[in-house]
PDB file of C-alpha atoms in Angstrom:
ATOM      1  CA  MET A   1     -67.473 108.392  -9.400  1.00 60.00           C
ATOM      2  CA  LYS A   2     -69.321 105.189 -10.235  1.00 60.00           C
ATOM      3  CA  ARG A   3     -71.796 107.237 -12.267  1.00 63.00           C
ATOM      4  CA  ILE A   4     -68.949 108.772 -14.302  1.00 63.00           C
ATOM      5  CA  LEU A   5     -67.408 105.357 -14.933  1.00 67.00           C
ATOM      6  CA  LYS A   6     -70.743 103.902 -15.957  1.00 65.00           C
ATOM      7  CA  GLY A   7     -70.882 106.456 -18.742  1.00 68.00           C
ATOM      8  CA  MET A   8     -67.861 104.784 -20.371  1.00 78.00           C
ATOM      9  CA  ARG A   9     -68.526 102.095 -22.947  1.00 85.00           C
ATOM     10  CA  GLY A  10     -66.821  98.707 -22.828  1.00 93.00           C
ATOM     11  CA  ILE A  11     -66.625  98.403 -19.050  1.00 94.00           C
ATOM     12  CA  LYS A  12     -68.682  97.108 -16.137  1.00 93.00           C
ATOM     13  CA  VAL A  13     -68.207  98.738 -12.732  1.00 92.00           C
ATOM     14  CA  PHE A  14     -68.746  97.104  -9.352  1.00 93.00           C
ATOM     15  CA  LYS A  15     -68.423  98.971  -6.057  1.00 93.00           C
ATOM     16  CA  ASN A  16     -67.329  97.395  -2.761  1.00 96.00           C
ATOM     17  CA  GLU A  17     -66.910  93.946  -4.289  1.00 97.00           C
ATOM     18  CA  PRO A  18     -65.596  91.225  -1.913  1.00 98.00           C
ATOM     19  CA  LEU A  19     -62.128  90.281  -3.139  1.00 98.00           C
ATOM     20  CA  LYS A  20     -62.487  86.752  -1.792  1.00 97.00           C
ATOM     21  CA  ASP A  21     -64.779  86.106  -4.766  1.00 97.00           C
ATOM     22  CA  TYR A  22     -61.943  86.922  -7.157  1.00 97.00           C
ATOM     23  CA  CYS A  23     -59.123  84.702  -5.914  1.00 97.00           C
ATOM     24  CA  SER A  24     -58.519  80.992  -5.468  1.00 97.00           C
ATOM     25  CA  LEU A  25     -57.657  81.349  -1.757  1.00 98.00           C
ATOM     26  CA  ARG A  26     -61.111  82.871  -1.134  1.00 98.00           C
ATOM     27  CA  ILE A  27     -59.589  85.497   1.174  1.00 98.00           C
ATOM     28  CA  GLY A  28     -59.831  89.295   1.140  1.00 98.00           C
ATOM     29  CA  GLY A  29     -61.915  92.308   2.115  1.00 98.00           C
ATOM     30  CA  LYS A  30     -63.735  94.632  -0.268  1.00 98.00           C
ATOM     31  CA  VAL A  31     -62.276  96.601  -3.164  1.00 97.00           C
ATOM     32  CA  ARG A  32     -63.396 100.188  -3.718  1.00 95.00           C
ATOM     33  CA  TYR A  33     -64.021  99.608  -7.429  1.00 94.00           C
ATOM     34  CA  LEU A  34     -63.716  96.494  -9.551  1.00 96.00           C
ATOM     35  CA  ILE A  35     -63.828  97.217 -13.271  1.00 95.00           C
ATOM     36  CA  LYS A  36     -64.250  94.586 -15.953  1.00 96.00           C
ATOM     37  CA  VAL A  37     -62.771  95.931 -19.196  1.00 96.00           C
ATOM     38  CA  TYR A  38     -63.782  94.491 -22.578  1.00 97.00           C
ATOM     39  CA  ASN A  39     -61.606  96.232 -25.194  1.00 96.00           C
ATOM     40  CA  LYS A  40     -58.412  98.281 -25.656  1.00 94.00           C
ATOM     41  CA  LYS A  41     -60.180 101.628 -26.058  1.00 93.00           C
ATOM     42  CA  ALA A  42     -62.053 101.100 -22.788  1.00 94.00           C
ATOM     43  CA  LEU A  43     -58.816 100.034 -21.078  1.00 95.00           C
ATOM     44  CA  LEU A  44     -57.055 103.201 -22.217  1.00 93.00           C
ATOM     45  CA  GLU A  45     -59.941 105.355 -20.977  1.00 91.00           C
ATOM     46  CA  THR A  46     -60.026 103.496 -17.658  1.00 92.00           C
ATOM     47  CA  LEU A  47     -56.284 104.014 -17.107  1.00 92.00           C
ATOM     48  CA  GLU A  48     -56.599 107.701 -17.983  1.00 90.00           C
ATOM     49  CA  PHE A  49     -59.433 108.041 -15.458  1.00 89.00           C
ATOM     50  CA  ILE A  50     -57.372 106.274 -12.773  1.00 91.00           C
ATOM     51  CA  LYS A  51     -54.275 108.363 -13.496  1.00 90.00           C
ATOM     52  CA  LYS A  52     -56.126 111.673 -13.322  1.00 89.00           C
ATOM     53  CA  ARG A  53     -57.552 110.793  -9.917  1.00 90.00           C
ATOM     54  CA  ARG A  54     -54.246 109.314  -8.690  1.00 92.00           C
ATOM     55  CA  LEU A  55     -55.893 106.064  -7.701  1.00 92.00           C
ATOM     56  CA  LYS A  56     -53.855 102.953  -7.123  1.00 93.00           C
ATOM     57  CA  PHE A  57     -54.805  99.954  -9.232  1.00 94.00           C
ATOM     58  CA  LEU A  58     -54.109  96.309  -9.943  1.00 94.00           C
ATOM     59  CA  VAL A  59     -54.776  94.173 -12.988  1.00 94.00           C
ATOM     60  CA  ILE A  60     -55.733  90.616 -12.112  1.00 93.00           C
ATOM     61  CA  GLY A  61     -56.450  87.465 -14.031  1.00 90.00           C
ATOM     62  CA  GLU A  62     -58.162  84.622 -12.221  1.00 92.00           C
ATOM     63  CA  GLY A  63     -56.520  85.474  -8.880  1.00 93.00           C
ATOM     64  CA  THR A  64     -54.820  82.087  -8.587  1.00 94.00           C
ATOM     65  CA  ASN A  65     -51.481  83.392  -7.336  1.00 93.00           C
ATOM     66  CA  ILE A  66     -52.515  86.252  -5.083  1.00 96.00           C
ATOM     67  CA  LEU A  67     -53.315  87.016  -1.430  1.00 98.00           C
ATOM     68  CA  PHE A  68     -55.593  89.984  -0.827  1.00 98.00           C
ATOM     69  CA  PRO A  69     -55.613  91.813   2.552  1.00 98.00           C
ATOM     70  CA  ASP A  70     -58.445  91.470   5.086  1.00 98.00           C
ATOM     71  CA  GLU A  71     -58.818  95.273   5.021  1.00 98.00           C
ATOM     72  CA  GLY A  72     -59.620  95.217   1.311  1.00 97.00           C
ATOM     73  CA  TYR A  73     -58.106  97.416  -1.386  1.00 98.00           C
ATOM     74  CA  ASN A  74     -58.739 101.154  -1.503  1.00 96.00           C
ATOM     75  CA  GLY A  75     -58.275 101.504  -5.230  1.00 95.00           C
ATOM     76  CA  VAL A  76     -59.285  99.892  -8.498  1.00 96.00           C
ATOM     77  CA  ILE A  77     -59.011  96.270  -9.554  1.00 96.00           C
ATOM     78  CA  ILE A  78     -59.069  95.773 -13.329  1.00 96.00           C
ATOM     79  CA  LYS A  79     -60.137  92.459 -14.798  1.00 97.00           C
ATOM     80  CA  LEU A  80     -59.564  91.854 -18.514  1.00 97.00           C
ATOM     81  CA  MET A  81     -62.559  90.436 -20.362  1.00 97.00           C
ATOM     82  CA  GLY A  82     -64.037  90.470 -23.884  1.00 97.00           C
ATOM     83  CA  GLU A  83     -61.415  90.861 -26.612  1.00 97.00           C
ATOM     84  CA  PHE A  84     -58.675  90.187 -24.064  1.00 98.00           C
ATOM     85  CA  ARG A  85     -59.970  86.615 -23.824  1.00 97.00           C
ATOM     86  CA  LYS A  86     -59.661  85.841 -27.523  1.00 98.00           C
ATOM     87  CA  ILE A  87     -57.159  83.524 -29.201  1.00 98.00           C
ATOM     88  CA  LYS A  88     -56.071  83.993 -32.821  1.00 98.00           C
ATOM     89  CA  ARG A  89     -54.045  81.411 -34.714  1.00 97.00           C
ATOM     90  CA  THR A  90     -51.935  81.717 -37.869  1.00 97.00           C
ATOM     91  CA  LYS A  91     -50.378  78.314 -38.608  1.00 95.00           C
ATOM     92  CA  ASN A  92     -48.219  77.539 -35.538  1.00 97.00           C
ATOM     93  CA  ILE A  93     -48.449  81.058 -34.062  1.00 98.00           C
ATOM     94  CA  PHE A  94     -51.020  81.584 -31.304  1.00 98.00           C
ATOM     95  CA  LEU A  95     -51.880  85.143 -30.273  1.00 98.00           C
ATOM     96  CA  CYS A  96     -53.548  85.161 -26.843  1.00 98.00           C
ATOM     97  CA  GLY A  97     -55.175  88.106 -25.117  1.00 98.00           C
ATOM     98  CA  GLY A  98     -53.923  88.856 -21.608  1.00 97.00           C
ATOM     99  CA  GLY A  99     -57.126  87.536 -20.055  1.00 97.00           C
ATOM    100  CA  VAL A 100     -57.136  84.176 -21.898  1.00 98.00           C
ATOM    101  CA  LEU A 101     -57.342  81.260 -19.485  1.00 97.00           C
ATOM    102  CA  ILE A 102     -54.369  78.894 -19.679  1.00 97.00           C
ATOM    103  CA  LYS A 103     -56.704  75.916 -20.014  1.00 97.00           C
ATOM    104  CA  ASN A 104     -58.423  77.557 -23.018  1.00 98.00           C
ATOM    105  CA  PHE A 105     -55.067  78.142 -24.716  1.00 98.00           C
ATOM    106  CA  ILE A 106     -54.182  74.478 -24.185  1.00 98.00           C
ATOM    107  CA  ASN A 107     -57.548  73.303 -25.536  1.00 97.00           C
ATOM    108  CA  ARG A 108     -57.255  75.511 -28.627  1.00 98.00           C
ATOM    109  CA  ALA A 109     -53.739  74.231 -29.308  1.00 98.00           C
ATOM    110  CA  VAL A 110     -54.835  70.611 -28.964  1.00 97.00           C
ATOM    111  CA  GLU A 111     -57.836  71.156 -31.270  1.00 96.00           C
ATOM    112  CA  SER A 112     -55.496  72.707 -33.853  1.00 97.00           C
ATOM    113  CA  GLY A 113     -52.959  69.884 -33.591  1.00 97.00           C
ATOM    114  CA  TYR A 114     -50.088  71.811 -32.015  1.00 98.00           C
ATOM    115  CA  GLY A 115     -47.975  70.907 -28.991  1.00 97.00           C
ATOM    116  CA  GLY A 116     -45.210  72.258 -26.812  1.00 96.00           C
ATOM    117  CA  MET A 117     -47.481  73.776 -24.173  1.00 97.00           C
ATOM    118  CA  GLU A 118     -48.437  70.517 -22.444  1.00 97.00           C
ATOM    119  CA  PHE A 119     -46.403  71.286 -19.312  1.00 96.00           C
ATOM    120  CA  LEU A 120     -48.884  74.081 -18.529  1.00 97.00           C
ATOM    121  CA  ALA A 121     -51.704  71.556 -18.050  1.00 96.00           C
ATOM    122  CA  GLY A 122     -53.359  71.934 -14.665  1.00 94.00           C
ATOM    123  CA  ILE A 123     -51.899  75.397 -13.994  1.00 94.00           C
ATOM    124  CA  PRO A 124     -54.848  77.682 -13.266  1.00 92.00           C
ATOM    125  CA  GLY A 125     -55.052  81.365 -14.122  1.00 92.00           C
ATOM    126  CA  SER A 126     -54.626  83.588 -17.159  1.00 96.00           C
ATOM    127  CA  ILE A 127     -51.955  84.010 -19.813  1.00 97.00           C
ATOM    128  CA  GLY A 128     -51.030  87.549 -18.730  1.00 96.00           C
ATOM    129  CA  GLY A 129     -50.258  86.494 -15.177  1.00 93.00           C
ATOM    130  CA  ALA A 130     -48.459  83.350 -16.372  1.00 96.00           C
ATOM    131  CA  VAL A 131     -46.140  85.361 -18.630  1.00 97.00           C
ATOM    132  CA  LYS A 132     -45.478  88.035 -15.989  1.00 95.00           C
ATOM    133  CA  GLY A 133     -44.496  85.398 -13.413  1.00 93.00           C
ATOM    134  CA  ASN A 134     -42.915  83.009 -15.957  1.00 96.00           C
ATOM    135  CA  ALA A 135     -45.190  80.181 -14.852  1.00 94.00           C
ATOM    136  CA  GLY A 136     -44.133  76.632 -15.492  1.00 93.00           C
ATOM    137  CA  ALA A 137     -43.816  73.086 -14.238  1.00 91.00           C
ATOM    138  CA  PHE A 138     -41.710  69.958 -14.616  1.00 90.00           C
ATOM    139  CA  GLY A 139     -38.584  71.901 -15.533  1.00 90.00           C
ATOM    140  CA  LYS A 140     -40.228  74.022 -18.228  1.00 95.00           C
ATOM    141  CA  ALA A 141     -41.471  77.627 -18.290  1.00 96.00           C
ATOM    142  CA  ILE A 142     -43.894  79.582 -20.442  1.00 98.00           C
ATOM    143  CA  SER A 143     -41.078  81.884 -21.616  1.00 98.00           C
ATOM    144  CA  GLU A 144     -39.696  78.931 -23.629  1.00 97.00           C
ATOM    145  CA  ILE A 145     -42.638  79.002 -26.038  1.00 98.00           C
ATOM    146  CA  LEU A 146     -43.156  82.789 -25.972  1.00 98.00           C
ATOM    147  CA  SER A 147     -42.113  84.831 -29.021  1.00 98.00           C
ATOM    148  CA  ARG A 148     -43.331  88.334 -28.069  1.00 98.00           C
ATOM    149  CA  VAL A 149     -45.631  90.320 -25.795  1.00 98.00           C
ATOM    150  CA  THR A 150     -47.681  93.466 -26.284  1.00 98.00           C
ATOM    151  CA  LEU A 151     -47.665  95.810 -23.294  1.00 97.00           C
ATOM    152  CA  LEU A 152     -49.701  98.863 -22.378  1.00 95.00           C
ATOM    153  CA  ASP A 153     -47.887 101.294 -20.079  1.00 88.00           C
ATOM    154  CA  LEU A 154     -49.227 104.056 -17.838  1.00 81.00           C
ATOM    155  CA  LYS A 155     -48.585 106.652 -20.539  1.00 84.00           C
ATOM    156  CA  GLY A 156     -51.121 104.855 -22.709  1.00 86.00           C
ATOM    157  CA  GLU A 157     -48.421 103.634 -25.094  1.00 91.00           C
ATOM    158  CA  ILE A 158     -48.700 100.169 -26.614  1.00 94.00           C
ATOM    159  CA  LYS A 159     -45.392  98.398 -27.251  1.00 95.00           C
ATOM    160  CA  MET A 160     -44.594  95.039 -28.842  1.00 96.00           C
ATOM    161  CA  ILE A 161     -41.512  93.480 -27.286  1.00 97.00           C
ATOM    162  CA  ASN A 162     -39.708  90.394 -28.573  1.00 97.00           C
ATOM    163  CA  ARG A 163     -38.969  87.550 -26.185  1.00 97.00           C
ATOM    164  CA  ASP A 164     -35.196  88.102 -26.376  1.00 95.00           C
ATOM    165  CA  LYS A 165     -35.616  91.669 -25.075  1.00 96.00           C
ATOM    166  CA  ILE A 166     -37.244  90.442 -21.851  1.00 97.00           C
ATOM    167  CA  LYS A 167     -35.297  88.976 -18.956  1.00 97.00           C
ATOM    168  CA  PHE A 168     -36.829  85.772 -17.644  1.00 96.00           C
ATOM    169  CA  ASP A 169     -35.718  83.604 -14.754  1.00 94.00           C
ATOM    170  CA  TYR A 170     -37.322  81.089 -12.426  1.00 91.00           C
ATOM    171  CA  ARG A 171     -40.834  82.487 -11.687  1.00 91.00           C
ATOM    172  CA  PHE A 172     -39.609  85.922 -12.742  1.00 93.00           C
ATOM    173  CA  SER A 173     -39.711  88.415 -15.596  1.00 95.00           C
ATOM    174  CA  ASN A 174     -38.579  92.018 -15.699  1.00 96.00           C
ATOM    175  CA  ILE A 175     -41.876  93.124 -17.239  1.00 95.00           C
ATOM    176  CA  PRO A 176     -42.753  96.225 -15.146  1.00 91.00           C
ATOM    177  CA  ASP A 177     -45.435  95.807 -12.496  1.00 86.00           C
ATOM    178  CA  ASN A 178     -47.314  98.829 -13.836  1.00 86.00           C
ATOM    179  CA  ALA A 179     -47.388  97.503 -17.421  1.00 92.00           C
ATOM    180  CA  ILE A 180     -50.410  95.539 -18.598  1.00 96.00           C
ATOM    181  CA  ILE A 181     -49.867  92.490 -20.782  1.00 97.00           C
ATOM    182  CA  ILE A 182     -52.626  92.806 -23.367  1.00 96.00           C
ATOM    183  CA  GLU A 183     -51.379  90.113 -25.785  1.00 97.00           C
ATOM    184  CA  SER A 184     -48.822  87.307 -25.848  1.00 98.00           C
ATOM    185  CA  GLU A 185     -47.634  85.414 -28.908  1.00 98.00           C
ATOM    186  CA  PHE A 186     -46.581  81.767 -28.707  1.00 98.00           C
ATOM    187  CA  LYS A 187     -44.862  79.520 -31.227  1.00 98.00           C
ATOM    188  CA  LEU A 188     -45.873  75.866 -31.028  1.00 98.00           C
ATOM    189  CA  LYS A 189     -44.981  72.700 -32.952  1.00 97.00           C
ATOM    190  CA  LYS A 190     -47.206  70.537 -35.118  1.00 96.00           C
ATOM    191  CA  ALA A 191     -47.985  67.193 -33.462  1.00 96.00           C
ATOM    192  CA  GLU A 192     -50.529  64.394 -33.460  1.00 96.00           C
ATOM    193  CA  LYS A 193     -53.543  65.148 -31.302  1.00 96.00           C
ATOM    194  CA  LYS A 194     -53.514  61.737 -29.620  1.00 96.00           C
ATOM    195  CA  ILE A 195     -49.865  62.186 -28.609  1.00 96.00           C
ATOM    196  CA  ILE A 196     -50.513  65.702 -27.247  1.00 97.00           C
ATOM    197  CA  LYS A 197     -53.539  64.457 -25.284  1.00 97.00           C
ATOM    198  CA  ARG A 198     -51.504  61.560 -23.883  1.00 97.00           C
ATOM    199  CA  ARG A 199     -48.788  63.970 -22.674  1.00 96.00           C
ATOM    200  CA  ILE A 200     -51.376  66.258 -21.065  1.00 97.00           C
ATOM    201  CA  ALA A 201     -53.071  63.321 -19.316  1.00 97.00           C
ATOM    202  CA  GLU A 202     -49.708  62.163 -17.941  1.00 96.00           C
ATOM    203  CA  ILE A 203     -48.811  65.655 -16.697  1.00 96.00           C
ATOM    204  CA  LEU A 204     -52.210  66.027 -15.006  1.00 95.00           C
ATOM    205  CA  ARG A 205     -51.795  62.593 -13.408  1.00 95.00           C
ATOM    206  CA  MET A 206     -48.393  63.536 -11.980  1.00 93.00           C
ATOM    207  CA  ARG A 207     -49.680  66.937 -10.861  1.00 91.00           C
ATOM    208  CA  TRP A 208     -52.640  65.562  -8.911  1.00 90.00           C
ATOM    209  CA  GLN A 209     -50.521  62.795  -7.391  1.00 91.00           C
ATOM    210  CA  ARG A 210     -48.285  65.456  -5.841  1.00 89.00           C
ATOM    211  CA  GLN A 211     -50.566  68.404  -5.220  1.00 91.00           C
ATOM    212  CA  PRO A 212     -53.444  68.819  -2.767  1.00 95.00           C
ATOM    213  CA  ARG A 213     -56.993  69.825  -3.591  1.00 91.00           C
ATOM    214  CA  GLY A 214     -58.729  72.623  -1.721  1.00 94.00           C
ATOM    215  CA  LEU A 215     -58.563  76.410  -1.537  1.00 97.00           C
ATOM    216  CA  SER A 216     -54.989  77.504  -2.205  1.00 97.00           C
ATOM    217  CA  ALA A 217     -52.857  79.816  -4.328  1.00 96.00           C
ATOM    218  CA  GLY A 218     -50.708  76.979  -5.625  1.00 93.00           C
ATOM    219  CA  SER A 219     -47.067  76.708  -4.553  1.00 95.00           C
ATOM    220  CA  PHE A 220     -46.668  79.442  -1.964  1.00 97.00           C
ATOM    221  CA  PHE A 221     -42.861  79.746  -1.946  1.00 97.00           C
ATOM    222  CA  LYS A 222     -40.349  79.765  -4.779  1.00 95.00           C
ATOM    223  CA  ASN A 223     -38.035  76.767  -4.833  1.00 94.00           C
ATOM    224  CA  PRO A 224     -34.571  77.976  -3.708  1.00 94.00           C
ATOM    225  CA  ARG A 225     -32.858  76.067  -6.510  1.00 87.00           C
ATOM    226  CA  PRO A 226     -31.608  73.383  -6.503  1.00 92.00           C
ATOM    227  CA  LEU A 227     -33.614  72.745  -3.322  1.00 95.00           C
ATOM    228  CA  SER A 228     -37.335  72.175  -2.951  1.00 96.00           C
ATOM    229  CA  ALA A 229     -39.309  74.593  -0.752  1.00 97.00           C
ATOM    230  CA  GLY A 230     -41.845  71.878   0.018  1.00 97.00           C
ATOM    231  CA  LYS A 231     -39.146  69.432   1.125  1.00 97.00           C
ATOM    232  CA  LEU A 232     -37.458  72.052   3.315  1.00 98.00           C
ATOM    233  CA  ILE A 233     -40.757  72.915   5.020  1.00 98.00           C
ATOM    234  CA  GLU A 234     -41.570  69.231   5.516  1.00 98.00           C
ATOM    235  CA  GLU A 235     -38.131  68.520   6.995  1.00 98.00           C
ATOM    236  CA  CYS A 236     -38.758  71.307   9.495  1.00 98.00           C
ATOM    237  CA  GLY A 237     -41.779  69.349  10.765  1.00 97.00           C
ATOM    238  CA  LEU A 238     -44.340  71.878   9.580  1.00 98.00           C
ATOM    239  CA  LYS A 239     -46.687  69.677   7.558  1.00 97.00           C
ATOM    240  CA  GLY A 240     -50.185  70.139   8.959  1.00 97.00           C
ATOM    241  CA  PHE A 241     -49.147  73.169  11.047  1.00 98.00           C
ATOM    242  CA  ARG A 242     -52.103  75.508  11.380  1.00 98.00           C
ATOM    243  CA  VAL A 243     -52.913  79.124  12.223  1.00 98.00           C
ATOM    244  CA  GLY A 244     -56.647  79.709  12.401  1.00 98.00           C
ATOM    245  CA  ASP A 245     -58.123  78.129   9.288  1.00 98.00           C
ATOM    246  CA  ALA A 246     -54.875  78.408   7.312  1.00 98.00           C
ATOM    247  CA  THR A 247     -52.838  75.210   7.290  1.00 98.00           C
ATOM    248  CA  ILE A 248     -49.749  73.710   5.653  1.00 98.00           C
ATOM    249  CA  SER A 249     -50.960  70.869   3.445  1.00 98.00           C
ATOM    250  CA  LYS A 250     -50.185  67.364   4.687  1.00 96.00           C
ATOM    251  CA  LYS A 251     -49.824  66.237   1.077  1.00 96.00           C
ATOM    252  CA  HIS A 252     -47.420  68.922  -0.164  1.00 96.00           C
ATOM    253  CA  ALA A 253     -45.789  71.285   2.341  1.00 97.00           C
ATOM    254  CA  ASN A 254     -45.442  74.158  -0.148  1.00 98.00           C
ATOM    255  CA  PHE A 255     -49.213  74.601  -0.262  1.00 98.00           C
ATOM    256  CA  ILE A 256     -51.130  76.727   2.239  1.00 98.00           C
ATOM    257  CA  ILE A 257     -54.756  75.641   2.353  1.00 98.00           C
ATOM    258  CA  ASN A 258     -57.729  77.730   3.440  1.00 98.00           C
ATOM    259  CA  LEU A 259     -59.904  75.292   5.377  1.00 98.00           C
ATOM    260  CA  GLY A 260     -62.865  77.603   4.902  1.00 96.00           C
ATOM    261  CA  ARG A 261     -62.621  80.649   7.142  1.00 98.00           C
ATOM    262  CA  ALA A 262     -58.962  81.644   6.945  1.00 98.00           C
ATOM    263  CA  LYS A 263     -58.035  85.319   7.032  1.00 98.00           C
ATOM    264  CA  ALA A 264     -55.083  86.978   5.327  1.00 98.00           C
ATOM    265  CA  LYS A 265     -53.630  87.613   8.797  1.00 98.00           C
ATOM    266  CA  ASP A 266     -53.669  83.837   9.454  1.00 98.00           C
ATOM    267  CA  VAL A 267     -51.839  83.114   6.209  1.00 98.00           C
ATOM    268  CA  LEU A 268     -49.268  85.865   6.834  1.00 98.00           C
ATOM    269  CA  LYS A 269     -48.598  84.624  10.365  1.00 98.00           C
ATOM    270  CA  LEU A 270     -48.150  81.109   8.996  1.00 98.00           C
ATOM    271  CA  VAL A 271     -45.763  82.451   6.333  1.00 98.00           C
ATOM    272  CA  ARG A 272     -43.677  84.231   8.993  1.00 98.00           C
ATOM    273  CA  ILE A 273     -43.460  81.040  11.072  1.00 98.00           C
ATOM    274  CA  VAL A 274     -42.442  78.952   8.051  1.00 98.00           C
ATOM    275  CA  LYS A 275     -39.787  81.442   6.930  1.00 98.00           C
ATOM    276  CA  LYS A 276     -38.338  81.735  10.442  1.00 98.00           C
ATOM    277  CA  LYS A 277     -38.242  77.975  11.011  1.00 98.00           C
ATOM    278  CA  VAL A 278     -36.671  77.160   7.646  1.00 98.00           C
ATOM    279  CA  LYS A 279     -34.086  79.906   8.138  1.00 98.00           C
ATOM    280  CA  GLU A 280     -33.206  78.674  11.642  1.00 98.00           C
ATOM    281  CA  ILE A 281     -33.017  74.982  10.803  1.00 98.00           C
ATOM    282  CA  LYS A 282     -31.950  74.927   7.154  1.00 97.00           C
ATOM    283  CA  GLY A 283     -30.246  78.299   6.776  1.00 97.00           C
ATOM    284  CA  VAL A 284     -32.398  79.056   3.726  1.00 98.00           C
ATOM    285  CA  GLU A 285     -34.397  82.242   3.159  1.00 97.00           C
ATOM    286  CA  LEU A 286     -37.693  81.365   1.480  1.00 98.00           C
ATOM    287  CA  GLU A 287     -39.286  83.868  -0.880  1.00 96.00           C
ATOM    288  CA  PRO A 288     -43.042  83.876  -1.570  1.00 96.00           C
ATOM    289  CA  GLU A 289     -44.129  83.018  -5.095  1.00 94.00           C
ATOM    290  CA  VAL A 290     -47.651  84.201  -4.297  1.00 96.00           C
ATOM    291  CA  ARG A 291     -48.246  87.923  -4.814  1.00 95.00           C
ATOM    292  CA  ILE A 292     -49.067  89.473  -1.437  1.00 97.00           C
ATOM    293  CA  ILE A 293     -51.135  92.644  -1.806  1.00 96.00           C
ATOM    294  CA  LYS A 294     -50.893  95.309   0.896  1.00 90.00           C
TER     295      LYS A 294
END
């Protein structure tokens, strides 16, 4: 199978890759095939190959909001590279490939003298994942600056969908899980570079005052609005609680930190304990924000 895939242009194939190398938690067994795809034609051919062989697959960005299983993944992981990491600008319109890093989008906007995306500063990961999960911070979300997305479905059809045709909510969009975001278009506002940079610096300062360093997947649970997941967990006395090498951060209780050798089973056990405790004490059902792969 690897030999067949290697005959396709525009891809790189890796067999039995350790998934811990492809996520910010640094947890996960091996994936059967990891394929880096560099253009749309290669992506279409890869999907056709996967469909014919009835393989399961995932498309990942930088793996900053994901927990892979210890057993690995018996399928295909697709990582968007090449043309999917390009940014095109026409005046205040920025067209970002699905694999563009959020930080690169921010840098390009600042260089061009456009603002409105400052709240994304410090959020790791790629544009595709950010749009799918409606990433945001400080009361703002990426859907607020989005004008349209281009999706590739399992039938190989490419569709451009306007922002008003997509349902967005807190850390949610109704973009199908089996659709691949290949491009996203954003509309920004002209602004002075020094003002944009000042806003970004302030947002980063606030972010690092509140959030811990270390191996994590960011905020693990969604905030059950208007409440704060971190505050609920802290009030249940769980700060610093540990299972194996997975621990609740002492700085911010909505962060699960891998101290170095944590397994997915440790994190999942910790998640079950947190959910049970918060439900018993606070009467609130917490929902993971992190994507848990099974």
